[in-house]
Short mmCIF file of C-alpha atoms in Angstrom, two decimals:
data_model
loop_
_atom_site.label_atom_id
_atom_site.label_comp_id
_atom_site.label_asym_id
_atom_site.label_seq_id
_atom_site.Cartn_x
_atom_site.Cartn_y
_atom_site.Cartn_z
CA UNK A 1 -49.17 2.24 -1.91
CA UNK A 2 -45.45 3.74 -1.55
CA UNK A 3 -46.11 5.11 1.73
CA UNK A 4 -47.62 1.30 3.01
CA UNK A 5 -44.28 0.27 1.42
CA UNK A 6 -42.00 2.78 3.41
CA UNK A 7 -44.40 2.50 6.94
CA UNK A 8 -42.40 -0.10 8.38
CA UNK A 9 -39.18 1.34 7.26
CA UNK A 10 -39.87 4.55 8.78
CA UNK A 11 -40.84 3.42 12.07
CA UNK A 12 -38.01 0.91 12.12
CA UNK A 13 -36.07 4.11 11.62
CA UNK A 14 -37.95 6.08 14.19
CA UNK A 15 -37.80 3.77 16.79
CA UNK A 16 -33.72 2.27 15.98
CA UNK A 17 -32.68 5.93 15.76
CA UNK A 18 -34.85 8.95 16.05
CA UNK A 19 -36.08 7.90 19.72
CA UNK A 20 -32.78 7.19 21.13
CA UNK A 21 -31.34 10.30 20.15
CA UNK A 22 -34.32 11.80 21.04
CA UNK A 23 -33.45 10.85 24.36
CA UNK A 24 -29.93 11.12 24.59
CA UNK A 25 -30.55 14.97 24.01
CA UNK A 26 -33.19 14.77 26.97
CA UNK A 27 -31.32 12.78 29.23
CA UNK A 28 -28.17 15.67 29.01
CA UNK A 29 -30.17 18.13 29.33
CA UNK A 30 -30.89 17.33 32.69
CA UNK A 31 -29.05 16.09 35.82
CA UNK A 32 -30.11 12.33 36.13
CA UNK A 33 -28.21 10.35 38.21
CA UNK A 34 -28.64 6.62 38.38
CA UNK A 35 -28.79 6.40 42.60
CA UNK A 36 -31.78 8.92 42.35
CA UNK A 37 -32.85 8.54 39.18
CA UNK A 38 -36.65 10.81 40.66
CA UNK A 39 -35.03 13.15 41.62
CA UNK A 40 -34.16 13.97 38.07
CA UNK A 41 -34.22 17.70 37.75
CA UNK A 42 -34.24 20.19 34.08
CA UNK A 43 -31.12 21.64 34.31
CA UNK A 44 -30.80 23.43 31.05
CA UNK A 45 -26.62 23.27 29.28
CA UNK A 46 -25.05 22.98 32.82
CA UNK A 47 -24.31 20.29 31.84
CA UNK A 48 -22.24 21.39 28.48
CA UNK A 49 -20.48 24.12 30.40
CA UNK A 50 -19.60 21.83 33.21
CA UNK A 51 -17.86 19.67 30.33
CA UNK A 52 -16.54 22.94 28.80
CA UNK A 53 -14.97 23.66 31.67
CA UNK A 54 -13.41 20.56 32.53
CA UNK A 55 -9.84 19.56 31.42
CA UNK A 56 -10.68 15.73 31.74
CA UNK A 57 -13.29 16.65 29.08
CA UNK A 58 -10.01 17.89 26.61
CA UNK A 59 -7.89 14.76 27.19
CA UNK A 60 -10.07 12.36 26.46
CA UNK A 61 -11.61 14.58 23.13
CA UNK A 62 -7.11 15.02 22.04
CA UNK A 63 -6.83 11.42 22.43
CA UNK A 64 -9.29 10.80 20.72
CA UNK A 65 -8.48 12.91 17.66
CA UNK A 66 -5.15 11.21 17.74
CA UNK A 67 -6.92 7.53 18.15
CA UNK A 68 -8.49 8.13 14.65
CA UNK A 69 -6.15 10.08 12.56
CA UNK A 70 -3.09 7.35 13.99
CA UNK A 71 -5.34 4.87 13.13
CA UNK A 72 -7.60 5.63 10.08
CA UNK A 73 -3.92 6.42 8.78
CA UNK A 74 -2.28 3.42 9.34
CA UNK A 75 -4.40 1.01 8.28
CA UNK A 76 -4.70 2.69 5.00
CA UNK A 77 -1.81 3.11 4.37
CA UNK A 78 -1.37 -0.57 5.39
CA UNK A 79 -4.63 -1.77 3.20
CA UNK A 80 -3.19 -0.28 0.59
CA UNK A 81 0.20 -2.07 0.61
CA UNK A 82 -1.87 -5.09 0.89
CA UNK A 83 -3.94 -4.76 -1.82
CA UNK A 84 -0.89 -3.87 -3.82
CA UNK A 85 0.41 -7.51 -3.15
CA UNK A 86 -2.83 -8.68 -3.42
CA UNK A 87 -3.28 -7.55 -6.84
CA UNK A 88 0.02 -9.59 -8.09
CA UNK A 89 -0.49 -12.73 -9.74
CA UNK A 90 1.76 -15.41 -7.47
CA UNK A 91 0.73 -19.14 -6.08
CA UNK A 92 -1.60 -19.29 -3.39
CA UNK A 93 -2.75 -15.70 -3.94
CA UNK A 94 -6.34 -17.15 -2.81
CA UNK A 95 -5.52 -18.00 0.48
CA UNK A 96 -3.40 -15.08 0.95
CA UNK A 97 -6.28 -12.95 0.32
CA UNK A 98 -8.87 -15.80 2.81
CA UNK A 99 -6.30 -15.60 5.28
CA UNK A 100 -6.68 -11.70 5.36
CA UNK A 101 -10.12 -10.92 6.39
CA UNK A 102 -9.33 -12.82 9.83
CA UNK A 103 -8.51 -10.18 11.72
CA UNK A 104 -11.74 -8.13 10.69
CA UNK A 105 -13.75 -10.79 10.91
CA UNK A 106 -12.82 -11.54 14.68
CA UNK A 107 -14.51 -10.50 16.91
CA UNK A 108 -13.43 -7.42 19.38
CA UNK A 109 -13.46 -8.91 22.65
CA UNK A 110 -10.82 -11.47 21.13
CA UNK A 111 -8.87 -9.17 19.94
CA UNK A 112 -8.75 -7.27 23.11
CA UNK A 113 -7.77 -10.29 24.60
CA UNK A 114 -5.54 -11.96 22.47
CA UNK A 115 -3.83 -7.81 22.13
CA UNK A 116 -3.57 -7.60 26.00
CA UNK A 117 -2.24 -11.27 26.14
CA UNK A 118 0.51 -10.55 24.13
CA UNK A 119 1.27 -7.04 25.43
CA UNK A 120 1.36 -8.09 28.73
CA UNK A 121 3.64 -6.72 30.98
CA UNK A 122 4.66 -10.12 32.62
CA UNK A 123 4.47 -12.79 29.94
CA UNK A 124 3.73 -11.11 27.19
CA UNK A 125 4.80 -13.02 24.00
CA UNK A 126 5.51 -8.92 22.03
CA UNK A 127 8.09 -8.67 25.52
CA UNK A 128 9.62 -12.46 25.17
CA UNK A 129 10.07 -11.11 21.75
CA UNK A 130 11.75 -8.51 21.88
CA UNK A 131 14.24 -9.35 24.43
CA UNK A 132 15.74 -12.54 22.60
CA UNK A 133 16.03 -10.31 19.32
CA UNK A 134 18.58 -7.60 22.02
CA UNK A 135 16.23 -4.83 21.74
CA UNK A 136 15.15 -4.53 25.14
CA UNK A 137 16.83 -5.81 28.15
CA UNK A 138 13.66 -5.55 30.55
CA UNK A 139 10.00 -6.38 30.72
CA UNK A 140 7.84 -2.97 29.21
CA UNK A 141 4.57 -2.74 30.94
CA UNK A 142 2.65 -1.94 27.50
CA UNK A 143 -0.55 -1.42 28.48
CA UNK A 144 0.14 -0.22 32.55
CA UNK A 145 1.98 2.56 31.40
CA UNK A 146 0.94 6.10 30.07
CA UNK A 147 3.40 6.37 27.67
CA UNK A 148 2.67 3.33 25.61
CA UNK A 149 -0.88 2.37 26.45
CA UNK A 150 -3.03 4.79 23.33
CA UNK A 151 0.28 3.43 21.13
CA UNK A 152 -0.50 -0.41 21.76
CA UNK A 153 -4.85 -0.01 21.93
CA UNK A 154 -3.95 1.40 18.00
CA UNK A 155 -1.70 -1.20 17.34
CA UNK A 156 -4.23 -3.73 17.06
CA UNK A 157 -6.96 -1.46 16.31
CA UNK A 158 -4.61 -1.31 12.79
CA UNK A 159 -4.30 -5.12 12.98
CA UNK A 160 -8.51 -5.87 13.05
CA UNK A 161 -8.49 -2.53 10.73
CA UNK A 162 -6.18 -2.82 8.29
CA UNK A 163 -8.36 -5.85 5.78
CA UNK A 164 -11.64 -4.25 5.16
CA UNK A 165 -9.30 -1.10 3.35
CA UNK A 166 -7.15 -3.70 1.97
CA UNK A 167 -10.65 -6.00 0.24
CA UNK A 168 -12.47 -2.89 -0.54
CA UNK A 169 -9.01 -0.98 -2.45
CA UNK A 170 -8.15 -4.50 -3.96
CA UNK A 171 -11.75 -4.84 -5.51
CA UNK A 172 -11.19 -1.26 -6.74
CA UNK A 173 -8.01 -2.22 -8.63
CA UNK A 174 -9.67 -5.24 -9.68
CA UNK A 175 -12.10 -3.18 -11.91
CA UNK A 176 -9.38 -1.06 -13.70
CA UNK A 177 -9.23 -1.76 -17.25
CA UNK A 178 -6.48 -3.89 -18.79
CA UNK A 179 -5.80 -1.71 -21.65
CA UNK A 180 -4.49 0.82 -19.38
CA UNK A 181 -1.71 -1.21 -18.63
CA UNK A 182 -1.84 -2.11 -21.95
CA UNK A 183 -1.55 1.18 -23.10
CA UNK A 184 1.27 2.18 -20.83
CA UNK A 185 3.77 -1.13 -21.32
CA UNK A 186 3.12 0.50 -24.90
CA UNK A 187 4.43 4.28 -23.64
CA UNK A 188 6.79 2.40 -21.20
CA UNK A 189 5.75 3.33 -17.89
CA UNK A 190 7.16 2.05 -15.25
CA UNK A 191 5.96 0.59 -11.78
CA UNK A 192 5.69 4.56 -9.94
CA UNK A 193 4.12 5.63 -13.67
CA UNK A 194 1.76 3.05 -13.38
CA UNK A 195 0.64 3.55 -10.13
CA UNK A 196 0.40 7.48 -10.28
CA UNK A 197 -1.48 7.92 -13.04
CA UNK A 198 -3.74 4.99 -12.86
CA UNK A 199 -4.35 2.93 -10.24
CA UNK A 200 -4.05 5.79 -8.10
CA UNK A 201 -6.74 7.53 -9.88
CA UNK A 202 -9.23 4.64 -9.33
CA UNK A 203 -8.22 4.41 -5.63
CA UNK A 204 -9.48 7.76 -4.80
CA UNK A 205 -12.93 7.36 -4.71
CA UNK A 206 -12.30 4.44 -2.64
CA UNK A 207 -9.95 6.02 -0.44
CA UNK A 208 -12.78 8.31 0.70
CA UNK A 209 -15.50 6.66 1.04
CA UNK A 210 -13.88 4.18 3.25
CA UNK A 211 -11.65 6.23 4.82
CA UNK A 212 -15.03 8.25 5.62
CA UNK A 213 -16.86 5.08 7.32
CA UNK A 214 -13.79 4.06 8.93
CA UNK A 215 -13.23 7.74 10.51
CA UNK A 216 -16.76 7.13 12.04
CA UNK A 217 -16.33 2.91 12.96
CA UNK A 218 -13.11 4.90 14.67
CA UNK A 219 -14.42 7.35 16.61
CA UNK A 220 -17.59 5.38 18.07
CA UNK A 221 -14.96 2.37 18.83
CA UNK A 222 -14.90 2.01 22.55
CA UNK A 223 -14.98 -1.90 23.04
CA UNK A 224 -10.77 -2.60 22.20
CA UNK A 225 -9.98 0.29 24.16
CA UNK A 226 -12.13 -0.07 27.65
CA UNK A 227 -11.22 -4.18 27.60
CA UNK A 228 -7.44 -3.04 27.28
CA UNK A 229 -7.21 -0.19 29.12
CA UNK A 230 -9.70 1.13 30.31
CA UNK A 231 -9.71 4.01 29.39
CA UNK A 232 -6.06 4.61 31.47
CA UNK A 233 -3.21 4.40 32.88
CA UNK A 234 -5.09 7.58 34.24
CA UNK A 235 -6.14 9.48 31.22
CA UNK A 236 -3.37 8.26 29.22
CA UNK A 237 -6.04 6.39 26.43
CA UNK A 238 -9.22 7.65 27.34
CA UNK A 239 -11.15 8.75 25.00
CA UNK A 240 -14.50 10.00 23.99
CA UNK A 241 -16.88 7.04 23.82
CA UNK A 242 -14.77 5.19 27.02
CA UNK A 243 -15.03 9.07 28.86
CA UNK A 244 -18.53 8.93 27.99
CA UNK A 245 -19.12 5.70 29.30
CA UNK A 246 -17.61 5.45 32.81
CA UNK A 247 -19.28 8.86 33.53
CA UNK A 248 -23.01 7.28 32.43
CA UNK A 249 -22.32 3.89 33.89
CA UNK A 250 -19.59 4.10 36.42
CA UNK A 251 -19.75 7.63 38.51
CA UNK A 252 -23.76 7.28 37.45
CA UNK A 253 -23.94 10.82 35.94
CA UNK A 254 -26.24 9.77 33.18
CA UNK A 255 -26.62 13.44 32.41
CA UNK A 256 -23.63 14.43 31.52
CA UNK A 257 -22.58 10.96 30.04
CA UNK A 258 -25.26 11.99 27.84
CA UNK A 259 -23.98 15.13 26.99
CA UNK A 260 -20.30 13.33 26.11
CA UNK A 261 -22.22 11.73 23.52
CA UNK A 262 -24.36 14.60 22.19
CA UNK A 263 -21.11 16.25 21.87
CA UNK A 264 -19.59 13.58 19.71
CA UNK A 265 -21.97 13.17 17.88
CA UNK A 266 -22.36 16.53 16.53
CA UNK A 267 -18.40 16.89 15.70
CA UNK A 268 -18.77 13.81 14.13
CA UNK A 269 -21.65 15.03 11.98
CA UNK A 270 -19.51 18.44 11.33
CA UNK A 271 -16.29 16.09 9.70
CA UNK A 272 -18.59 13.64 7.97
CA UNK A 273 -20.71 16.68 6.33
CA UNK A 274 -17.27 18.85 5.39
CA UNK A 275 -16.20 15.05 4.02
CA UNK A 276 -19.65 14.91 1.85
CA UNK A 277 -18.72 18.19 0.67
CA UNK A 278 -15.08 17.11 -0.48
CA UNK A 279 -16.99 13.46 -1.95
CA UNK A 280 -19.03 15.34 -4.59
CA UNK A 281 -16.12 18.23 -5.38
CA UNK A 282 -14.21 14.73 -6.37
CA UNK A 283 -16.97 13.46 -7.58
CA UNK A 284 -16.82 16.75 -10.40
CA UNK A 285 -12.79 16.73 -10.90
CA UNK A 286 -13.22 12.21 -12.02
#
């Protein structure tokens, strides 16, 4: 009976996850090129060796690390601040909580188009606002110069991803027993002591879990960057998912594109396993 019930789920798991991963691994060991699909040959680890000898791969890897750490760190900080604010009693709190979810609910394509318009170097709203405030003299091509392209896309991702942290942390804050706050008031604890000794210990498990989820999602997130900058100018905003996509569907080198994807999966798996060990250790502490 158990096998019958688990059968459909296992079948879907194999079809949706196992087979695509297997096919990607096999593809990464060939020299498959879409211009000559019938001339595909097994070449072993040659694609991986070529990638490890390619400077562009390490550039994309470095940009990916900067992308993930910057996005997740700032989203966590902004989300924590937002959660602490929305946990207070004030008029219109329900409305603020609802509006705060709008960025998270907005499709990535729309977010990319909106921020590309806001940051446009010719008629962008942000340039106009900064110029009127006297902060800049000339319009800045945010998405068209190497020094500002990646930070601009990171800003867009922070705007979209912060509500996830805010909502999750707010739910954790609301699970704290009121008796702890009452005891803290009796002991004349100030706001900082209440946060450090009461709120933060309750928030830590949620912070660890949500951070792990955001690390995985952000590392695989390519649509925002691809629409806003295409990985450019040059390779200034090139991350591994965009690099893999360009290899596979722009240069038509499916074998190398698959190899980049497999390397990213392995790197993420290492990070996740380390994070799970950290969660297990924290679980014993809590």
